[in-house]
Short mmCIF file of C-alpha atoms and ligand atoms in Angstrom, two decimals:
data_model
loop_
_atom_site.label_atom_id
_atom_site.label_comp_id
_atom_site.label_asym_id
_atom_site.label_seq_id
_atom_site.Cartn_x
_atom_site.Cartn_y
_atom_site.Cartn_z
CA MET A 27 146.23 -44.85 122.78
CA ARG A 28 144.50 -44.59 126.23
CA ARG A 29 144.50 -47.66 128.02
CA ALA A 30 143.01 -48.81 131.73
CA VAL A 31 146.16 -49.70 133.58
CA VAL A 32 145.82 -51.69 136.95
CA ILE A 33 147.40 -49.26 139.81
CA GLY A 34 146.01 -51.08 142.88
CA VAL A 35 144.74 -54.19 143.98
CA GLY A 36 142.75 -55.12 147.43
CA ALA A 37 140.68 -58.12 148.78
CA HIS A 38 138.87 -58.76 151.88
CA LEU A 39 137.24 -62.15 153.14
CA PRO A 40 134.80 -62.54 156.01
CA GLU A 41 136.54 -63.92 159.14
CA ARG A 42 134.44 -66.92 159.38
CA VAL A 43 136.20 -70.20 157.97
CA VAL A 44 133.66 -72.86 156.89
CA PRO A 45 135.32 -76.42 156.26
CA ASN A 46 133.34 -78.93 154.00
CA THR A 47 132.91 -80.99 157.17
CA HIS A 48 130.73 -78.16 158.22
CA PHE A 49 128.02 -79.54 155.91
CA GLU A 50 128.23 -83.37 157.04
CA ALA A 51 126.27 -82.26 160.19
CA PHE A 52 122.80 -81.35 158.52
CA MET A 53 122.84 -82.97 154.99
CA GLU A 54 124.30 -86.34 153.16
CA THR A 55 127.64 -85.13 151.90
CA ASN A 56 131.12 -85.53 152.84
CA ASP A 57 134.55 -83.78 152.50
CA GLU A 58 135.91 -86.29 150.32
CA TRP A 59 132.95 -85.98 147.77
CA ILE A 60 133.42 -82.33 147.94
CA ARG A 61 137.40 -82.20 147.48
CA GLU A 62 137.23 -85.08 144.62
CA ARG A 63 134.33 -83.36 142.52
CA THR A 64 135.03 -79.58 142.97
CA GLY A 65 138.70 -79.33 144.71
CA ILE A 66 137.05 -77.26 147.55
CA THR A 67 138.53 -77.56 150.75
CA GLN A 68 136.75 -74.53 152.85
CA ARG A 69 135.00 -71.24 152.18
CA HIS A 70 134.44 -67.99 153.99
CA PHE A 71 130.87 -66.99 155.14
CA ALA A 72 130.04 -63.55 155.95
CA ALA A 73 128.80 -63.02 160.04
CA GLU A 74 125.23 -62.10 160.94
CA GLY A 75 124.82 -58.72 159.66
CA GLU A 76 127.94 -58.20 157.44
CA VAL A 77 126.83 -57.25 154.10
CA THR A 78 128.25 -57.16 150.73
CA SER A 79 129.30 -53.10 151.00
CA ASP A 80 131.35 -54.19 154.07
CA LEU A 81 133.46 -56.41 152.31
CA ALA A 82 133.26 -54.37 149.43
CA VAL A 83 134.51 -51.09 151.25
CA MET A 84 137.51 -53.17 152.56
CA ALA A 85 138.71 -54.55 149.35
CA GLY A 86 138.11 -51.02 147.69
CA ALA A 87 140.08 -49.35 150.65
CA GLU A 88 142.86 -51.57 150.20
CA ALA A 89 143.28 -51.13 146.44
CA ILE A 90 143.28 -47.26 146.71
CA LYS A 91 146.24 -47.45 149.41
CA ASP A 92 147.92 -50.04 147.06
CA ALA A 93 147.83 -47.49 144.30
CA GLY A 94 148.79 -44.87 146.81
CA VAL A 95 146.31 -42.29 145.24
CA GLU A 96 143.42 -40.21 146.63
CA ALA A 97 140.24 -41.54 147.08
CA SER A 98 139.00 -38.60 145.56
CA SER A 99 140.61 -38.57 142.64
CA ILE A 100 138.38 -41.71 141.26
CA ASP A 101 135.67 -40.67 139.14
CA LEU A 102 133.66 -44.09 138.72
CA VAL A 103 132.85 -47.11 141.16
CA VAL A 104 131.45 -50.01 139.30
CA LEU A 105 130.39 -52.83 141.64
CA ALA A 106 129.88 -56.25 140.19
CA THR A 107 127.46 -58.20 142.43
CA SER A 108 124.26 -60.36 142.46
CA THR A 109 124.02 -59.96 146.18
CA PRO A 110 123.37 -56.30 146.56
CA ASP A 111 122.64 -55.16 150.27
CA ASP A 112 119.06 -53.87 149.18
CA THR A 113 117.18 -53.53 146.35
CA MET A 114 118.10 -49.85 145.98
CA PRO A 115 119.89 -47.81 146.17
CA SER A 116 122.55 -49.50 144.43
CA THR A 117 125.29 -50.99 146.65
CA ALA A 118 128.03 -48.95 144.72
CA THR A 119 126.66 -45.80 145.86
CA LYS A 120 127.04 -46.67 149.58
CA ILE A 121 130.65 -47.91 148.76
CA GLN A 122 131.40 -44.73 146.84
CA HIS A 123 130.22 -42.60 150.03
CA ARG A 124 132.02 -44.80 152.84
CA LEU A 125 135.31 -44.73 150.80
CA GLY A 126 135.36 -40.78 150.78
CA ILE A 127 134.73 -40.45 146.89
CA THR A 128 132.73 -37.51 146.41
CA GLY A 129 132.40 -36.96 142.68
CA GLY A 130 131.67 -38.97 139.56
CA ALA A 131 129.17 -41.86 139.52
CA ALA A 132 128.67 -45.21 140.94
CA PHE A 133 126.53 -48.32 139.78
CA ASP A 134 126.30 -51.83 140.20
CA VAL A 135 126.41 -54.55 137.52
CA ASN A 136 124.82 -58.13 137.68
CA ALA A 137 125.98 -60.59 135.77
CA ALA A 138 126.55 -63.41 138.38
CA CYS A 139 129.74 -65.19 138.21
CA SER A 140 130.84 -63.11 134.86
CA GLY A 141 130.33 -59.80 136.78
CA PHE A 142 133.88 -58.89 137.11
CA VAL A 143 134.24 -59.24 133.27
CA TYR A 144 131.30 -57.60 132.84
CA ALA A 145 132.49 -54.70 135.33
CA MET A 146 136.00 -54.34 133.66
CA THR A 147 134.42 -54.23 130.20
CA VAL A 148 132.54 -51.33 131.21
CA ALA A 149 135.20 -49.56 132.88
CA ASN A 150 137.59 -50.07 130.21
CA SER A 151 134.88 -48.48 127.66
CA PHE A 152 134.38 -45.38 130.24
CA ILE A 153 138.16 -45.05 130.17
CA ILE A 154 138.75 -45.69 126.29
CA ALA A 155 135.58 -43.07 125.38
CA GLY A 156 137.77 -40.35 128.01
CA THR A 157 134.46 -40.38 130.09
CA ALA A 158 136.17 -41.85 133.23
CA LYS A 159 139.89 -41.31 134.18
CA ARG A 160 140.32 -43.58 137.43
CA VAL A 161 137.89 -46.28 137.88
CA LEU A 162 137.61 -48.68 140.95
CA VAL A 163 136.19 -51.95 139.92
CA ILE A 164 134.91 -54.31 142.61
CA GLY A 165 133.40 -57.52 142.39
CA ALA A 166 131.71 -58.32 145.83
CA GLU A 167 129.08 -61.04 147.10
CA THR A 168 127.61 -62.66 150.18
CA TYR A 169 125.99 -65.78 148.39
CA SER A 170 125.81 -67.35 151.69
CA ARG A 171 122.42 -65.60 151.90
CA ILE A 172 121.16 -66.76 148.75
CA LEU A 173 122.04 -70.51 149.13
CA ASP A 174 119.54 -73.36 149.69
CA PHE A 175 120.85 -75.22 152.63
CA ASN A 176 118.65 -78.04 151.80
CA ASP A 177 120.46 -78.57 148.25
CA ARG A 178 123.68 -80.58 148.53
CA THR A 179 124.46 -80.00 144.96
CA THR A 180 124.85 -75.96 145.18
CA CYS A 181 125.44 -74.92 148.69
CA ILE A 182 128.87 -76.66 149.17
CA LEU A 183 129.97 -74.55 146.17
CA PHE A 184 129.87 -71.15 147.19
CA GLY A 185 131.37 -68.56 149.40
CA ASP A 186 131.39 -64.60 150.27
CA GLY A 187 134.03 -62.15 149.59
CA ALA A 188 135.38 -59.17 147.73
CA GLY A 189 138.29 -58.20 145.23
CA ALA A 190 138.86 -55.00 143.84
CA VAL A 191 141.13 -53.57 141.14
CA LEU A 192 141.69 -49.76 140.73
CA LEU A 193 142.05 -48.69 136.79
CA ASP A 194 143.76 -45.69 135.76
CA ALA A 195 143.53 -44.09 132.25
CA GLN A 196 147.10 -43.68 130.90
CA GLU A 197 148.57 -42.96 127.67
CA GLN A 198 150.21 -46.09 125.89
CA LYS A 199 151.80 -46.75 122.37
CA GLY A 200 148.86 -48.61 121.13
CA THR A 201 150.59 -51.86 120.87
CA ASN A 202 150.30 -55.64 122.55
CA ASP A 203 153.56 -54.51 124.91
CA ASP A 204 151.21 -51.60 126.37
CA ARG A 205 150.03 -52.03 130.08
CA GLY A 206 146.56 -52.27 130.74
CA VAL A 207 143.36 -53.87 129.43
CA LEU A 208 144.16 -54.97 125.81
CA PHE A 209 140.91 -56.76 125.47
CA SER A 210 137.73 -57.22 127.06
CA LYS A 211 134.58 -58.33 125.43
CA ILE A 212 131.32 -60.02 127.06
CA HIS A 213 128.45 -61.87 125.68
CA SER A 214 125.31 -63.55 126.88
CA ASP A 215 122.59 -65.99 125.66
CA GLY A 216 119.25 -65.83 127.68
CA GLN A 217 117.82 -69.18 126.47
CA TYR A 218 119.64 -70.74 129.26
CA THR A 219 118.23 -68.59 132.22
CA GLN A 220 117.10 -71.47 133.93
CA LEU A 221 120.15 -73.46 134.19
CA LEU A 222 121.31 -71.30 137.07
CA ALA A 223 119.01 -69.09 138.54
CA THR A 224 117.33 -67.99 141.93
CA ASN A 225 113.59 -69.12 142.48
CA GLY A 226 112.22 -65.51 143.50
CA GLY A 227 113.29 -62.20 143.14
CA VAL A 228 111.85 -58.62 143.97
CA SER A 229 109.39 -58.36 141.43
CA SER A 230 108.14 -61.92 141.32
CA THR A 231 108.09 -63.04 144.62
CA MET A 232 109.40 -60.04 146.96
CA THR A 233 111.92 -62.11 148.15
CA SER A 234 115.67 -62.57 147.06
CA GLY A 235 114.98 -66.42 146.12
CA LYS A 236 117.17 -69.15 146.78
CA MET A 237 119.71 -70.56 144.09
CA PHE A 238 119.26 -73.49 141.81
CA MET A 239 121.60 -74.86 139.27
CA VAL A 240 121.73 -77.63 136.64
CA GLY A 241 125.48 -78.48 137.54
CA LYS A 242 126.15 -80.63 134.68
CA GLU A 243 124.87 -78.21 132.09
CA ILE A 244 126.86 -75.30 133.71
CA PHE A 245 129.95 -77.55 133.85
CA ARG A 246 129.53 -77.95 130.10
CA HIS A 247 129.12 -74.58 128.99
CA ALA A 248 131.96 -73.22 131.37
CA SER A 249 134.59 -75.66 130.14
CA THR A 250 133.78 -74.76 126.23
CA LYS A 251 132.80 -71.04 126.39
CA MET A 252 135.60 -69.72 128.99
CA PRO A 253 138.45 -71.29 126.44
CA ALA A 254 136.85 -70.02 123.30
CA ALA A 255 136.45 -66.45 124.96
CA VAL A 256 140.20 -66.42 125.70
CA GLU A 257 140.74 -67.42 122.08
CA GLU A 258 138.53 -65.05 120.85
CA GLY A 259 140.72 -62.19 122.48
CA LEU A 260 143.99 -63.65 121.39
CA ALA A 261 142.53 -63.75 117.86
CA GLU A 262 141.90 -60.12 118.27
CA LEU A 263 145.19 -59.29 119.25
CA LYS A 264 147.05 -61.67 116.96
CA LEU A 265 148.72 -63.34 119.72
CA PRO A 266 149.50 -67.00 120.38
CA LEU A 267 148.48 -68.86 123.21
CA SER A 268 151.71 -69.19 124.62
CA ALA A 269 151.80 -65.22 125.07
CA ILE A 270 149.67 -65.87 128.32
CA ASP A 271 151.44 -65.49 131.24
CA TRP A 272 148.58 -66.35 133.89
CA LEU A 273 145.20 -67.77 133.47
CA VAL A 274 143.11 -66.48 136.01
CA PRO A 275 139.54 -67.84 135.49
CA HIS A 276 136.52 -67.59 137.47
CA GLN A 277 136.98 -69.98 139.92
CA ALA A 278 133.86 -72.28 140.22
CA ASN A 279 135.35 -75.98 140.19
CA MET A 280 139.13 -77.24 140.01
CA ARG A 281 137.98 -79.64 137.30
CA ILE A 282 136.75 -76.81 135.22
CA LEU A 283 139.82 -74.84 135.77
CA ALA A 284 141.68 -77.88 134.75
CA SER A 285 139.68 -78.41 131.74
CA VAL A 286 140.09 -74.82 130.42
CA GLY A 287 143.77 -74.76 131.01
CA GLN A 288 143.81 -78.07 128.93
CA LYS A 289 141.96 -76.81 125.96
CA LEU A 290 143.94 -73.65 126.00
CA HIS A 291 147.39 -75.89 126.40
CA ILE A 292 148.12 -73.82 129.30
CA ASN A 293 150.46 -75.75 131.90
CA GLU A 294 148.89 -76.09 135.32
CA GLU A 295 151.26 -74.09 136.87
CA LYS A 296 150.22 -71.26 134.83
CA VAL A 297 146.58 -71.37 136.32
CA VAL A 298 145.68 -69.37 139.35
CA ALA A 299 143.66 -71.43 141.48
CA THR A 300 141.98 -70.19 144.27
CA VAL A 301 138.89 -72.08 144.73
CA PRO A 302 140.13 -74.73 147.21
CA LYS A 303 140.20 -71.87 149.87
CA HIS A 304 137.24 -69.68 148.76
CA ALA A 305 135.00 -71.92 146.90
CA ASN A 306 133.07 -70.06 144.14
CA THR A 307 132.80 -66.42 145.17
CA SER A 308 130.90 -65.33 141.88
CA ALA A 309 131.89 -62.01 141.00
CA ALA A 310 134.67 -61.82 143.66
CA SER A 311 136.33 -64.63 142.52
CA ILE A 312 138.72 -63.09 139.70
CA PRO A 313 139.90 -60.29 141.58
CA LEU A 314 140.39 -62.60 144.73
CA ALA A 315 142.60 -64.47 142.34
CA LEU A 316 144.63 -61.65 140.72
CA TYR A 317 145.16 -60.16 144.52
CA THR A 318 146.54 -63.62 145.54
CA ALA A 319 148.94 -63.98 142.42
CA LYS A 320 150.15 -60.48 142.71
CA ASN A 321 150.86 -60.85 146.42
CA ASP A 322 152.64 -63.98 146.48
CA GLY A 323 154.85 -62.65 143.85
CA ARG A 324 153.70 -64.71 141.00
CA LEU A 325 151.85 -61.79 139.01
CA LYS A 326 154.36 -59.26 137.92
CA ASN A 327 154.14 -55.78 135.90
CA GLY A 328 154.67 -57.03 132.07
CA HIS A 329 152.76 -60.42 132.45
CA LEU A 330 149.98 -60.96 130.18
CA VAL A 331 146.91 -62.19 132.25
CA ALA A 332 143.93 -64.17 130.81
CA CYS A 333 140.39 -63.94 132.77
CA PRO A 334 137.67 -65.77 131.62
CA ALA A 335 134.40 -66.05 133.32
CA LEU A 336 131.07 -67.57 132.86
CA GLY A 337 127.82 -67.46 135.05
CA ALA A 338 124.27 -67.18 135.10
CA GLY A 339 122.17 -65.76 132.49
CA LEU A 340 124.00 -67.34 130.56
CA THR A 341 126.62 -64.70 130.62
CA TRP A 342 130.41 -65.28 129.82
CA GLY A 343 133.55 -63.11 128.42
CA CYS A 344 137.23 -62.55 128.92
CA THR A 345 139.32 -59.74 129.77
CA LEU A 346 143.13 -59.61 128.67
CA ILE A 347 145.29 -57.44 130.92
CA ARG A 348 148.95 -56.72 130.57
CA TRP A 349 149.98 -56.08 134.14
O1 UT7 B 449 130.46 -70.82 137.05
C1 UT7 B 449 129.06 -70.64 137.48
C2 UT7 B 449 128.96 -71.94 138.68
N1 UT7 B 449 129.07 -72.79 138.28
C3 UT7 B 449 129.18 -74.09 139.06
O2 UT7 B 449 129.90 -73.47 140.19
C4 UT7 B 449 129.36 -75.46 139.09
C5 UT7 B 449 128.99 -76.16 137.51
N2 UT7 B 449 128.91 -77.60 137.86
C6 UT7 B 449 129.66 -78.33 139.00
O3 UT7 B 449 130.90 -78.04 139.50
C7 UT7 B 449 129.56 -79.78 139.10
O4 UT7 B 449 128.45 -80.01 137.93
C8 UT7 B 449 129.21 -80.16 140.19
C9 UT7 B 449 130.01 -79.98 141.40
C10 UT7 B 449 127.71 -79.11 140.67
C11 UT7 B 449 128.78 -81.76 140.23
O5 UT7 B 449 129.54 -82.34 140.14
P1 UT7 B 449 129.07 -84.16 139.10
O6 UT7 B 449 130.42 -84.47 139.01
O7 UT7 B 449 128.61 -83.22 138.01
O8 UT7 B 449 128.52 -84.58 139.90
P2 UT7 B 449 126.77 -85.16 139.49
O9 UT7 B 449 126.03 -83.89 139.50
O10 UT7 B 449 126.96 -86.16 138.38
O11 UT7 B 449 126.55 -85.98 140.94
C12 UT7 B 449 126.88 -87.12 141.23
C13 UT7 B 449 126.42 -87.73 142.11
C14 UT7 B 449 124.92 -87.75 142.29
O12 UT7 B 449 124.37 -88.79 142.73
P3 UT7 B 449 123.79 -90.28 141.91
O13 UT7 B 449 122.66 -89.50 141.17
O14 UT7 B 449 124.98 -90.51 141.01
O15 UT7 B 449 123.34 -91.18 143.13
C15 UT7 B 449 124.62 -86.68 143.27
O16 UT7 B 449 123.30 -86.79 143.82
O17 UT7 B 449 127.06 -87.09 143.58
C16 UT7 B 449 125.77 -86.52 144.55
N3 UT7 B 449 126.01 -85.50 144.72
C17 UT7 B 449 126.39 -85.44 146.19
N4 UT7 B 449 127.09 -86.36 146.91
C18 UT7 B 449 127.44 -85.77 147.95
C19 UT7 B 449 125.84 -84.35 144.40
N5 UT7 B 449 125.99 -83.28 145.18
C20 UT7 B 449 126.82 -83.81 146.42
C21 UT7 B 449 127.06 -83.54 147.57
N6 UT7 B 449 128.06 -84.70 148.48
N7 UT7 B 449 127.43 -82.35 147.90
#
């Protein structure tokens, strides 16, 4: 059976580090509140003129180098983002060109914080169908551009960044011991669009709009739907919870990570958490966390990784990868 095997990872964070104390100067908030309620200590913000594709190209180039393959061998680029450089063309086509990829196709996927799981599901489907052989999946965001810096309940939560994985179509046995994506499934429920959204957009206001969120409701959905998405995958594969080596969830809030881990009876040492240093980088958060765990030696070949996410839409889902 054909599987989408991860052969390279890359990441990029903007140079500028913004500590929690930055917000104290212009709004009623403080470092202690932010740490206690979210676990966040800092985030990275893009420099003036630095756009989503700049971060994505750096992450993508590193993933290609890590895999040791030629960029020209890539026949699909899928970018997960809700903060594209421009309304058109897709940011993925700019990235494709800047990485020296000349053939195949490139497009964007917008599922907000679930973007990486959506993009992985799309890429996996292309690989299984035989329509693509080598797919670069990137999650890249510049949320600093859509934050409302008058709203203390949202602007302290997000950061900018990019993460990438390179997937290669490889023949495997068709068992749960195979390397590659073993399960990837997405969901959405549009009745909840107004829980997390921007107050404008291209066609409605001719601006990007700024973000607003009903935090408590999103918290509740995230801490129930993310564990359910993992359980759905394990049930389909007929694997027990104990089969998971690493839980690498979307990084929104330490309290959400803890709750998802508890519901799945996964020890906190097995939960990869980058939210303290990166804050919520939306579609970039899971590939940034995968990159972190791979490069500090935790994530090794053969490990089973569960990556659940939930974001605006509502959208949610889970990818299970044998590393
Ligand atoms: O995955 C998709 C993205 N989702 C998310 O990133 C986040 C999901 N939600 C959350 O992480 C949490 O709901 C928040 C971190 C947004 C809020 O935490 P909470 O424990 O639900 O706090 P709360 O909304 O109940 O607020 C408690 C108090 C309120 O004051 P009052 O009404 O009790 O007087 C807020 O006004 O804290 C106040 N507050 C703040 N205080 C200082 C809200 N934001 C801040 C702030 N600094 N930045």
